[in-house]
Every structure is written in structure tokens, then in C-alpha cells.
């Protein structure tokens, strides 16, 4: 049960949930990362822009 309460696992579930709702991949990565940062306070908010830029760089074909 502790594994299901892990912020990384919940962020992964959010990511797959947004994909199931037909969100674009890079938007789903950014929003799941942002939700993990805000809800669980697992990182400083200064890291959040890197989540969005990193997700766009990871999928250059989708970002163009």
C-alpha cells in the first residue's frame, strides 16, 4: 500500500489518466509533474519550468 501512495507512482497514474483522456503527451507529462510538485511538495517550484521544457525537448516531433 505504501507503493501506491508514492508521489512518483501517483504522478505516473495521472500521466496515464491524461493520456486516456487524449491529452497530448508533452502536456500530460508537464501537468502530471506539476501536480506532483504542488500536491506532494516533492520539489521546489523553481523546478517546474524545467518539467515543461524537458517534456517538450523529449518529444521534438510532437512539439513542432
mmCIF file of C-alpha atoms in Angstrom:
data_model
loop_
_atom_site.group_PDB
_atom_site.id
_atom_site.type_symbol
_atom_site.label_atom_id
_atom_site.label_comp_id
_atom_site.label_asym_id
_atom_site.label_seq_id
_atom_site.Cartn_x
_atom_site.Cartn_y
_atom_site.Cartn_z
ATOM 1 C CA UNK A 1 0.000 0.000 0.000
ATOM 2 C CA UNK A 2 2.919 2.337 0.615
ATOM 3 C CA UNK A 3 3.904 1.965 -3.014
ATOM 4 C CA UNK A 4 0.550 3.331 -4.202
ATOM 5 C CA UNK A 5 0.986 6.430 -2.015
ATOM 6 C CA UNK A 6 4.389 7.201 -3.522
ATOM 7 C CA UNK A 7 4.255 10.584 -5.343
ATOM 8 C CA UNK A 8 6.078 9.148 -8.357
ATOM 9 C CA UNK A 9 3.525 6.355 -8.753
ATOM 10 C CA UNK A 10 0.597 8.754 -8.386
ATOM 11 C CA UNK A 11 2.208 11.067 -10.955
ATOM 12 C CA UNK A 12 2.525 8.109 -13.305
ATOM 13 C CA UNK A 13 -1.161 7.271 -12.823
ATOM 14 C CA UNK A 14 -2.036 10.910 -13.546
ATOM 15 C CA UNK A 15 0.092 10.766 -16.687
ATOM 16 C CA UNK A 16 -1.631 7.635 -17.997
ATOM 17 C CA UNK A 17 -5.031 9.027 -16.995
ATOM 18 C CA UNK A 18 -4.424 12.167 -19.031
ATOM 19 C CA UNK A 19 -3.276 10.059 -21.974
ATOM 20 C CA UNK A 20 -6.523 8.101 -21.703
ATOM 21 C CA UNK A 21 -8.378 11.426 -21.926
ATOM 22 C CA UNK A 22 -6.487 12.211 -25.167
ATOM 23 C CA UNK A 23 -4.216 14.913 -23.767
ATOM 24 C CA UNK A 24 -1.062 15.420 -25.849
ATOM 25 C CA UNK A 25 1.907 13.514 -24.427
ATOM 26 C CA UNK A 26 4.016 16.548 -23.527
ATOM 27 C CA UNK A 27 1.043 18.259 -21.848
ATOM 28 C CA UNK A 28 0.326 15.125 -19.815
ATOM 29 C CA UNK A 29 3.957 14.923 -18.666
ATOM 30 C CA UNK A 30 4.012 18.582 -17.679
ATOM 31 C CA UNK A 31 0.708 18.511 -15.816
ATOM 32 C CA UNK A 32 1.489 15.253 -14.002
ATOM 33 C CA UNK A 33 4.857 16.637 -12.924
ATOM 34 C CA UNK A 34 3.298 19.905 -11.848
ATOM 35 C CA UNK A 35 0.634 18.088 -9.840
ATOM 36 C CA UNK A 36 3.300 16.004 -8.098
ATOM 37 C CA UNK A 37 5.257 19.146 -7.235
ATOM 38 C CA UNK A 38 2.241 21.070 -5.954
ATOM 39 C CA UNK A 39 0.305 18.365 -4.115
ATOM 40 C CA UNK A 40 3.140 16.382 -2.578
ATOM 41 C CA UNK A 41 5.724 19.200 -2.356
ATOM 42 C CA UNK A 42 8.414 16.815 -3.575
ATOM 43 C CA UNK A 43 10.452 19.579 -5.157
ATOM 44 C CA UNK A 44 10.763 23.342 -5.201
ATOM 45 C CA UNK A 45 8.527 25.269 -7.557
ATOM 46 C CA UNK A 46 11.617 26.655 -9.265
ATOM 47 C CA UNK A 47 11.981 23.214 -10.882
ATOM 48 C CA UNK A 48 8.549 23.364 -12.559
ATOM 49 C CA UNK A 49 9.691 25.258 -15.705
ATOM 50 C CA UNK A 50 12.230 22.501 -16.318
ATOM 51 C CA UNK A 51 9.404 19.958 -16.309
ATOM 52 C CA UNK A 52 7.665 21.765 -19.166
ATOM 53 C CA UNK A 53 10.837 22.464 -21.146
ATOM 54 C CA UNK A 54 12.152 18.945 -20.580
ATOM 55 C CA UNK A 55 8.915 17.368 -21.703
ATOM 56 C CA UNK A 56 8.911 19.436 -24.882
ATOM 57 C CA UNK A 57 12.541 18.569 -25.619
ATOM 58 C CA UNK A 58 11.864 14.881 -25.109
ATOM 59 C CA UNK A 59 9.274 14.822 -27.872
ATOM 60 C CA UNK A 60 10.567 17.137 -30.619
ATOM 61 C CA UNK A 61 8.267 15.729 -33.280
ATOM 62 C CA UNK A 62 5.181 16.420 -31.200
ATOM 63 C CA UNK A 63 6.363 19.878 -30.194
ATOM 64 C CA UNK A 64 6.850 21.132 -33.752
#
